[in-house]
Each structure stands twice: as C-alpha cells, then as structure tokens.
PDB file of C-alpha atoms in Angstrom:
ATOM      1  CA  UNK A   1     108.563 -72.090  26.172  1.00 50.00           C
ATOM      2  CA  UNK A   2     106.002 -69.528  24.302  1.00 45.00           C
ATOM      3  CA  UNK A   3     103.405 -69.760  23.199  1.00 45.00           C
ATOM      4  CA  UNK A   4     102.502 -68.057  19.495  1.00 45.00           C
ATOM      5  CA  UNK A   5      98.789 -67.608  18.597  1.00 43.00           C
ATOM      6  CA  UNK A   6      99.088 -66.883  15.504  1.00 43.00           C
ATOM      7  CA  UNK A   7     102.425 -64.625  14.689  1.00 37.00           C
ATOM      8  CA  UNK A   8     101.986 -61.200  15.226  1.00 35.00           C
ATOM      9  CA  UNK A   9      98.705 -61.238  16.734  1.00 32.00           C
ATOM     10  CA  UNK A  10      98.083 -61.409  20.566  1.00 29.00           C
ATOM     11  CA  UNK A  11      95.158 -62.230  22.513  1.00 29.00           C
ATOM     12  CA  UNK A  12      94.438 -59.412  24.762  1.00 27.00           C
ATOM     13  CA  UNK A  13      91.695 -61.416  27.143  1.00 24.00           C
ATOM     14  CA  UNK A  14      94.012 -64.281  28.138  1.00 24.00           C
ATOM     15  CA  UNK A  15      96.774 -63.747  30.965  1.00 22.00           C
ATOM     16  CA  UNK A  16      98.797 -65.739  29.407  1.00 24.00           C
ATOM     17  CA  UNK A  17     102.508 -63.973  28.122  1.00 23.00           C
ATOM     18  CA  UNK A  18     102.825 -64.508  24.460  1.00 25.00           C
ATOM     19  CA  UNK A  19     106.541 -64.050  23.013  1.00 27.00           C
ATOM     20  CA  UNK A  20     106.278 -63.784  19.268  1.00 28.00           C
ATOM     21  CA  UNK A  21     109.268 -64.347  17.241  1.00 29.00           C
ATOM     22  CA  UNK A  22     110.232 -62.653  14.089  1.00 28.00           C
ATOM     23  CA  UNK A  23     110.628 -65.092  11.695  1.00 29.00           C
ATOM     24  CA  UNK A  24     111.692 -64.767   7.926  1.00 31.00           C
ATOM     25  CA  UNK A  25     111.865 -67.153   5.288  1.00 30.00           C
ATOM     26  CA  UNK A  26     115.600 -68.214   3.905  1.00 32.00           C
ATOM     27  CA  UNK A  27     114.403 -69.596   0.631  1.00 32.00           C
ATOM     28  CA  UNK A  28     117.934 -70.525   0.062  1.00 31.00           C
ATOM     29  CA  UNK A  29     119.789 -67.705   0.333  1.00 33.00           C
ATOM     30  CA  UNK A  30     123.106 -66.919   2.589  1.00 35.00           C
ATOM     31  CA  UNK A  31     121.374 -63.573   4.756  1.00 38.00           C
ATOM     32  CA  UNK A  32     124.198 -61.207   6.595  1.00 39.00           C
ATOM     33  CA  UNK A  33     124.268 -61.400  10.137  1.00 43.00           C
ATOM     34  CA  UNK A  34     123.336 -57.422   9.866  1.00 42.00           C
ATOM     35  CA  UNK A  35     119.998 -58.393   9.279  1.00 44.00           C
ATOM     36  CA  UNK A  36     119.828 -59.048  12.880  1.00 45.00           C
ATOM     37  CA  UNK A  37     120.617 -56.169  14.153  1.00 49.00           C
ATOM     38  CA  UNK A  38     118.541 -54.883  17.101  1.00 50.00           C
ATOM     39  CA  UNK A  39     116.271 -58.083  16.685  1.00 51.00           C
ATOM     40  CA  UNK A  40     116.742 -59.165  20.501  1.00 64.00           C
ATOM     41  CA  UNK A  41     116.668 -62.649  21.886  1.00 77.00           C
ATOM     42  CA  UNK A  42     115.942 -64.688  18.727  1.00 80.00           C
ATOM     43  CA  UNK A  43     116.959 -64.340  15.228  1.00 81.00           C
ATOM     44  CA  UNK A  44     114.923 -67.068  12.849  1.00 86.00           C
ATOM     45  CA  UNK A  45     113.744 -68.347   9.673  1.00 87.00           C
ATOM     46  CA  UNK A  46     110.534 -70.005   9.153  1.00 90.00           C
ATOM     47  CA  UNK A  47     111.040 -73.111   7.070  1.00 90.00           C
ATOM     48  CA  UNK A  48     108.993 -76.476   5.923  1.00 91.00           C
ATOM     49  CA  UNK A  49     111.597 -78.699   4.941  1.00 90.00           C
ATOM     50  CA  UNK A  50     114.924 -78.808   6.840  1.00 93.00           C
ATOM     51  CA  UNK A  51     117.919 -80.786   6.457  1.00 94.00           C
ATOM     52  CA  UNK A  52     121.270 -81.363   7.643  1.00 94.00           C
ATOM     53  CA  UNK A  53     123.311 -78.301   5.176  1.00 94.00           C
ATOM     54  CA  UNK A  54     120.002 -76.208   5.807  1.00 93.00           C
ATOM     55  CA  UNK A  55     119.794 -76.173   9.337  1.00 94.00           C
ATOM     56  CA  UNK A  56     124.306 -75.501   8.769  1.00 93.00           C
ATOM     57  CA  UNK A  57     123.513 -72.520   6.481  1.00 92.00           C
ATOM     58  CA  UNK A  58     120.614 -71.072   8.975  1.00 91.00           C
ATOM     59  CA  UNK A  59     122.984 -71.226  12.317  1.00 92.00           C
ATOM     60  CA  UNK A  60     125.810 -69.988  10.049  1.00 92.00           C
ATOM     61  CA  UNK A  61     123.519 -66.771   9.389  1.00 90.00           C
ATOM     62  CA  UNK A  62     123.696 -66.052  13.018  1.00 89.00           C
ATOM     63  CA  UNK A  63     120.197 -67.295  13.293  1.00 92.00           C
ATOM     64  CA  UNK A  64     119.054 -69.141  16.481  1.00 94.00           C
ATOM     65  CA  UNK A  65     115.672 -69.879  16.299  1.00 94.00           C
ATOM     66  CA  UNK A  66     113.684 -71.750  13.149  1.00 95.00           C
ATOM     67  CA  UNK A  67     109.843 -72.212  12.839  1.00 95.00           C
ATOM     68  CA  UNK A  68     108.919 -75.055  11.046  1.00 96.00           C
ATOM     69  CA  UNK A  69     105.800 -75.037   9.399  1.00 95.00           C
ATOM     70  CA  UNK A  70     103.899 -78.485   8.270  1.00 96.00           C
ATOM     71  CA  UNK A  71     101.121 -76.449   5.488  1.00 93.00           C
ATOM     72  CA  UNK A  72     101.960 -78.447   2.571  1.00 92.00           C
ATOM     73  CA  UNK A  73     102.772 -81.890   4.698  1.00 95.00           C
ATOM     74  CA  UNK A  74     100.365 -81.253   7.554  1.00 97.00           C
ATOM     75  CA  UNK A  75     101.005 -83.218  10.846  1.00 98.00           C
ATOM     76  CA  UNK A  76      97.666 -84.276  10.768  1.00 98.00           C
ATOM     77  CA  UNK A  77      95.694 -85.323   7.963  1.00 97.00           C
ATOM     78  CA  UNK A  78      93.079 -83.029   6.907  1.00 96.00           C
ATOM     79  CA  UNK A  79      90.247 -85.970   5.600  1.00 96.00           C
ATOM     80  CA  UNK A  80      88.946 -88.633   7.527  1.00 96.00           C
ATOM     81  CA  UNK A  81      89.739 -90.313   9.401  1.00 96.00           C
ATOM     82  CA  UNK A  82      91.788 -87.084  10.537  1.00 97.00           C
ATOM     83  CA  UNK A  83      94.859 -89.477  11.642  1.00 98.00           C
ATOM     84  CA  UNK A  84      98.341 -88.497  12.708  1.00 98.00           C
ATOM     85  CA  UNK A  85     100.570 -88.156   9.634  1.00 98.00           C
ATOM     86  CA  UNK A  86     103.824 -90.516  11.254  1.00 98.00           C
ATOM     87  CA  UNK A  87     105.874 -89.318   8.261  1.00 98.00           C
ATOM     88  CA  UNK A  88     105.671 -86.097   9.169  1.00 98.00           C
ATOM     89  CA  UNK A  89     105.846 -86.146  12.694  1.00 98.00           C
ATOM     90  CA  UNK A  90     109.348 -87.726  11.931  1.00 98.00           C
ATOM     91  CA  UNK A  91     110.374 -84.852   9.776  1.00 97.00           C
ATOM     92  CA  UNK A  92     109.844 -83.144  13.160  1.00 98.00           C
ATOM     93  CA  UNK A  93     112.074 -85.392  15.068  1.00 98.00           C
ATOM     94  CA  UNK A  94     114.709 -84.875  12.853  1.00 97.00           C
ATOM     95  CA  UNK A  95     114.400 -81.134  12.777  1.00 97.00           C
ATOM     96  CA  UNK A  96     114.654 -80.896  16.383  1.00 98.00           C
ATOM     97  CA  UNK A  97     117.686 -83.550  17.015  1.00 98.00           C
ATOM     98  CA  UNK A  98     119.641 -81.329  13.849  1.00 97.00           C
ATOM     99  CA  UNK A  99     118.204 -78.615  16.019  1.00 97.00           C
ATOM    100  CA  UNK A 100     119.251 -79.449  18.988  1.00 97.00           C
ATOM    101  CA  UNK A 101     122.878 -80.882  17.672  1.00 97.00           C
ATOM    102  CA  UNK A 102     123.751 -77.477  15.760  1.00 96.00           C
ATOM    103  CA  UNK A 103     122.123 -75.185  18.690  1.00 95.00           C
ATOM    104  CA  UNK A 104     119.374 -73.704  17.389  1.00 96.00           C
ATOM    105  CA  UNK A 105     115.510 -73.713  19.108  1.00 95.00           C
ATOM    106  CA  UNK A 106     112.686 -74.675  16.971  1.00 96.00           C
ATOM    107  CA  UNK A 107     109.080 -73.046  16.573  1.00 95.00           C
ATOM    108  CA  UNK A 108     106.455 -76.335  16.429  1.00 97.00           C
ATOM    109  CA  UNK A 109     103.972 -74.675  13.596  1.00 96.00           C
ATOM    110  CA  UNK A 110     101.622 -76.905  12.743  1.00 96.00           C
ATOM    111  CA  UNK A 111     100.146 -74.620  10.242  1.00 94.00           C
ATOM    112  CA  UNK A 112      97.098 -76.495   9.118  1.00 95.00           C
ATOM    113  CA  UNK A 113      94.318 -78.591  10.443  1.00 96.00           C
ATOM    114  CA  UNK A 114      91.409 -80.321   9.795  1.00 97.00           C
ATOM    115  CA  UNK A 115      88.489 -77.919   8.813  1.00 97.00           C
ATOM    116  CA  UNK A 116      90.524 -75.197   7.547  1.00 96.00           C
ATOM    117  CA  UNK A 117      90.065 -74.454   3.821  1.00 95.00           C
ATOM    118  CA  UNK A 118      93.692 -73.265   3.112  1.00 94.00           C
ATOM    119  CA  UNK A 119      96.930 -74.674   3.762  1.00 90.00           C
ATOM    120  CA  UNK A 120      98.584 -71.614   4.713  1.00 89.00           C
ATOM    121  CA  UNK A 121      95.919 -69.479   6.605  1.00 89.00           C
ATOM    122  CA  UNK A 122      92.606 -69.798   8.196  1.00 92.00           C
ATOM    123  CA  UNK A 123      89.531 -68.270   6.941  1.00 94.00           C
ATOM    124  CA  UNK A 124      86.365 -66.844   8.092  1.00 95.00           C
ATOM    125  CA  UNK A 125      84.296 -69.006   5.720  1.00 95.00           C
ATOM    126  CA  UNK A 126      86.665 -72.378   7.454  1.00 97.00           C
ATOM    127  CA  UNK A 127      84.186 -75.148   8.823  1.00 97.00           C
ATOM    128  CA  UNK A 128      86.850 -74.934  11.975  1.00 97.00           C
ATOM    129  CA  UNK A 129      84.825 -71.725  13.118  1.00 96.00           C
ATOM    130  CA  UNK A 130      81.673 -72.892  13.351  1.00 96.00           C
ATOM    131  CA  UNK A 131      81.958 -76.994  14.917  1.00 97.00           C
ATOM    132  CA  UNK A 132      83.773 -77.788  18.065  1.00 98.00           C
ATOM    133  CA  UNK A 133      83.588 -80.887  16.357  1.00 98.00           C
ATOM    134  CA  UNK A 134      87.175 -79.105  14.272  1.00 98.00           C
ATOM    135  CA  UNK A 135      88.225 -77.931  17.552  1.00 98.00           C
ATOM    136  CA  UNK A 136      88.416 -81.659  18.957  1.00 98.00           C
ATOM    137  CA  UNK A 137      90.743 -82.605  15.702  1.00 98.00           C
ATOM    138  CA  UNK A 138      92.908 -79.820  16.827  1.00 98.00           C
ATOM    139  CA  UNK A 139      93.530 -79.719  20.785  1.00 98.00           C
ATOM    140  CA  UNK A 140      94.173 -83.995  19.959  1.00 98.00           C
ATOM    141  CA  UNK A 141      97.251 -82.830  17.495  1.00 98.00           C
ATOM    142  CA  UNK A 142      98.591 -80.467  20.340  1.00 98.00           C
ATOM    143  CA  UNK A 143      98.064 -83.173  23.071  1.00 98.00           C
ATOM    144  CA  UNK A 144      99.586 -85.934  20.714  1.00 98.00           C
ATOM    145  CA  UNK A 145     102.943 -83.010  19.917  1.00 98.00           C
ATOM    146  CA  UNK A 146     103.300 -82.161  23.460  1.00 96.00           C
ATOM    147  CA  UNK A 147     103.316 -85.789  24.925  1.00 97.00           C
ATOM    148  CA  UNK A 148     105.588 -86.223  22.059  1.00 98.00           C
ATOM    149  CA  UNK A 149     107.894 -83.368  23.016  1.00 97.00           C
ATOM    150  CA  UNK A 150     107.491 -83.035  26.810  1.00 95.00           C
ATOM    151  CA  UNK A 151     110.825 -84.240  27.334  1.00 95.00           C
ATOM    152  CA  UNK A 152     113.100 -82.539  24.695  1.00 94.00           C
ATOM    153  CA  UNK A 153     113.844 -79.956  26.941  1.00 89.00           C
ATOM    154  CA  UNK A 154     114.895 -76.037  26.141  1.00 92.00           C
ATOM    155  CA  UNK A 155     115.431 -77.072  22.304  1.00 96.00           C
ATOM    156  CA  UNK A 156     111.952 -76.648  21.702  1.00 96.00           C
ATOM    157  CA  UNK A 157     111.505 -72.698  22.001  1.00 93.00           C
ATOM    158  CA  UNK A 158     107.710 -72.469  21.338  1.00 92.00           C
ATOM    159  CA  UNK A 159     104.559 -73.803  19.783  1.00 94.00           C
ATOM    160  CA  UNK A 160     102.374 -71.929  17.358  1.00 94.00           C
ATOM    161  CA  UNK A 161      98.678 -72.736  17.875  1.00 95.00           C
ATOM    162  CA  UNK A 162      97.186 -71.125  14.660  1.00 94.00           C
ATOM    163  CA  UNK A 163      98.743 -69.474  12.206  1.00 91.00           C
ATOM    164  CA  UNK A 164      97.109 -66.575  11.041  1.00 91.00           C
ATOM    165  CA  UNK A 165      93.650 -66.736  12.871  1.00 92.00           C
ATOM    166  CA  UNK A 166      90.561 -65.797  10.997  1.00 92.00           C
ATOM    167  CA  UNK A 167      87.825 -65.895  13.364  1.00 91.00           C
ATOM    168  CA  UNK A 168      84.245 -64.352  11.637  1.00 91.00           C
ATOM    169  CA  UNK A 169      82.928 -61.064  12.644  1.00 88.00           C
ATOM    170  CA  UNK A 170      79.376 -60.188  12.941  1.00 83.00           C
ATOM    171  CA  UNK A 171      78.250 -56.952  13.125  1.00 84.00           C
ATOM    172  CA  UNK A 172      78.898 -56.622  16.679  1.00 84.00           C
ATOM    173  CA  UNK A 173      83.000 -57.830  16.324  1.00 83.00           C
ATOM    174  CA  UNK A 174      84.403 -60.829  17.098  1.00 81.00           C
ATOM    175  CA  UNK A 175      82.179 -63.356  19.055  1.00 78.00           C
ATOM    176  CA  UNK A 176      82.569 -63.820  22.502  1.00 84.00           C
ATOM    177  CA  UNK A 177      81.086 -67.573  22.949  1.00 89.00           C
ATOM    178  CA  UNK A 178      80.732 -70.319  20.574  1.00 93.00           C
ATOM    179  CA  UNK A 179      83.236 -71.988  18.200  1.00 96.00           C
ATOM    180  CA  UNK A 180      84.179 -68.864  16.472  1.00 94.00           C
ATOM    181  CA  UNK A 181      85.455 -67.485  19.969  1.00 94.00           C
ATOM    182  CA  UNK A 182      89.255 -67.265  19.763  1.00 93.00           C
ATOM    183  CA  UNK A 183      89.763 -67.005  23.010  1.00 92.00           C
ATOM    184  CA  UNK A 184      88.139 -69.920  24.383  1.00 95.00           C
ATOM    185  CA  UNK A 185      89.857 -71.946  21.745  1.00 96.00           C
ATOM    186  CA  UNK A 186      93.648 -70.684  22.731  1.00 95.00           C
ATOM    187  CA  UNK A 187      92.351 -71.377  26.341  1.00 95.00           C
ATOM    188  CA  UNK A 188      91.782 -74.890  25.749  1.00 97.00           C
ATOM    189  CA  UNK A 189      94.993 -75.279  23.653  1.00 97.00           C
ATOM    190  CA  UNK A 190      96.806 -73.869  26.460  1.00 95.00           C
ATOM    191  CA  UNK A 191      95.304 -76.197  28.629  1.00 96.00           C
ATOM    192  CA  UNK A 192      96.148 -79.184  26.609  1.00 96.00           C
ATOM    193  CA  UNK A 193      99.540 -78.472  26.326  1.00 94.00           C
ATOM    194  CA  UNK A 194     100.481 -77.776  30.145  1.00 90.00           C
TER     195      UNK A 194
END
C-alpha cells in the first residue's frame, strides 16, 4: 500500500516512499482510454459517492484505481462528541467489495476531520494546527480504518492522510515542533496505521 500525504505534495524529512496517484474526477462522463496514455501503474478517478453502474463506467474507462473522498459525508463527525459516522464507513465497505468484485484498487481519503474549517481543504487559520487535542481525533479515525481494513488485502491501494495540507508559516517557514509540524503529524499517522 501507499501512503498519500496530501496529493501532490511529499514530505521530504520522512523516509518513508510516498506513491501519489493521479486522480481526476469523472463527474459523469464516459473519458477515452487515451487519456491514459503514459500515466503508468494507475489510472483513477477521485469520487464521493460510488455505486454499482459507477464503479462499471470507471473500470470500463480503463481506469484501475478510484479515490474516494468522504468531504461532504465525513467518516468522522466533525462536532462533539467527534464519533465514527457508521453510515459512512459502510459506504466504504461497499466501495471496496464493488471494488474489489469489478477489479479496481481504492484510495481511502478521508478528506475531512475534526478541527478543520473546510470540507475540502485544510487551512492555516484550522484549530487542527494549533491542539494535539485535533491530532488525537485524527490518528483514532486512521486506527479505527486500518483495523477496519487490515484484512482486505491488495484491493485497498493506499490511504490519504490529509488532503491538501495547510500547515501555518511564520516568518522563519514551516515549524519544525509543535502541532503545526507536518512532519511529526504524518509520523504518527504512519505509525498508527502499521
């Protein structure tokens, strides 16, 4: 499995590999397989809803790979008392068993999570940087999805830990201790997950 930390961005003080896939969204369209051309091991769609004819039309496209994304139907909930959302968390069985049954690898993304501001990116001004306190909600939602998921086998291709991280700067760049350190965060996520 990879690990994404945030799509596109890589975290150059960690020796762990990162594998980002190149994801696009469908929105409902039939894409030609041309599209794929040169794109190497995986060819994907990001999506937040799928469904039997969806997950059809994506491996139909010559796709192999989908990230699904929880932003508008997080995975957990983002007020107290910060609980697992079960409905969601079986959309995300489904996914993977149509998935699994139509051969395609899936991208866990949970997208969200408590403390951050928006529902599709993080923020310098999100709560999550400055409390470990938001860090705690978060490693608990990967431990909870990889317990969950330990035993699915090579039909889960990756997790996403963030997506899009926002860390604050300060004058001197991006800090180097405290919860607005990146690195430290990915570390523990890491950690939670193996």
């Amino acid at each position: 499995k990879f690990i994404t930390a945030g799509v596109g961005k890589l975290v150059s003080n960690l020796t762990i590999r990162y594998v980002v896939a190149t994801s696009i969204l469908l929105a409902g369209m039939v894409v030609s397989q041309a599209i794929f051309a040169g794109w190497g091991q995986y060819r994907g769609f990001t999506a937040s809803e799928l469904d039997e004819q969806r997950v059809a039309d994506l491996k139909a496209t010559g796709a192999n790979l989908v990230r699904l994304s929880f932003n508008k139907k997080p995975l957990m909930y983002k007020k107290p008392p910060y609980k697992l959302n079960l409905k969601s968390f079986a959309r995300l069985d489904r996914a993977i068993d149509l998935c699994e049954e139509h051969g395609l690898k899936i991208v866990i993304d949970p997208h969200t999570a408590p403390g951050m501001l928006k529902r599709n990116t993080s923020t310098p001004r999100d709560p999550f940087w400055s409390s470990y306190e938001w860090h705690e909600k978060l490693i608990a939602l990967w431990d909870a999805i990889s317990r969950r998921y330990a035993k699915r086998g090579d039909v889960i291709a990756g997790y996403e830990l963030i997506n899009e991280p926002s860390v604050p700067r300060t004058p001197e760049g991006v800090p180097k201790s405290g919860p607005a350190d990146y690195n430290e965060l990915v570390g523990k996520l890491v950690a939670t997950i193996r």
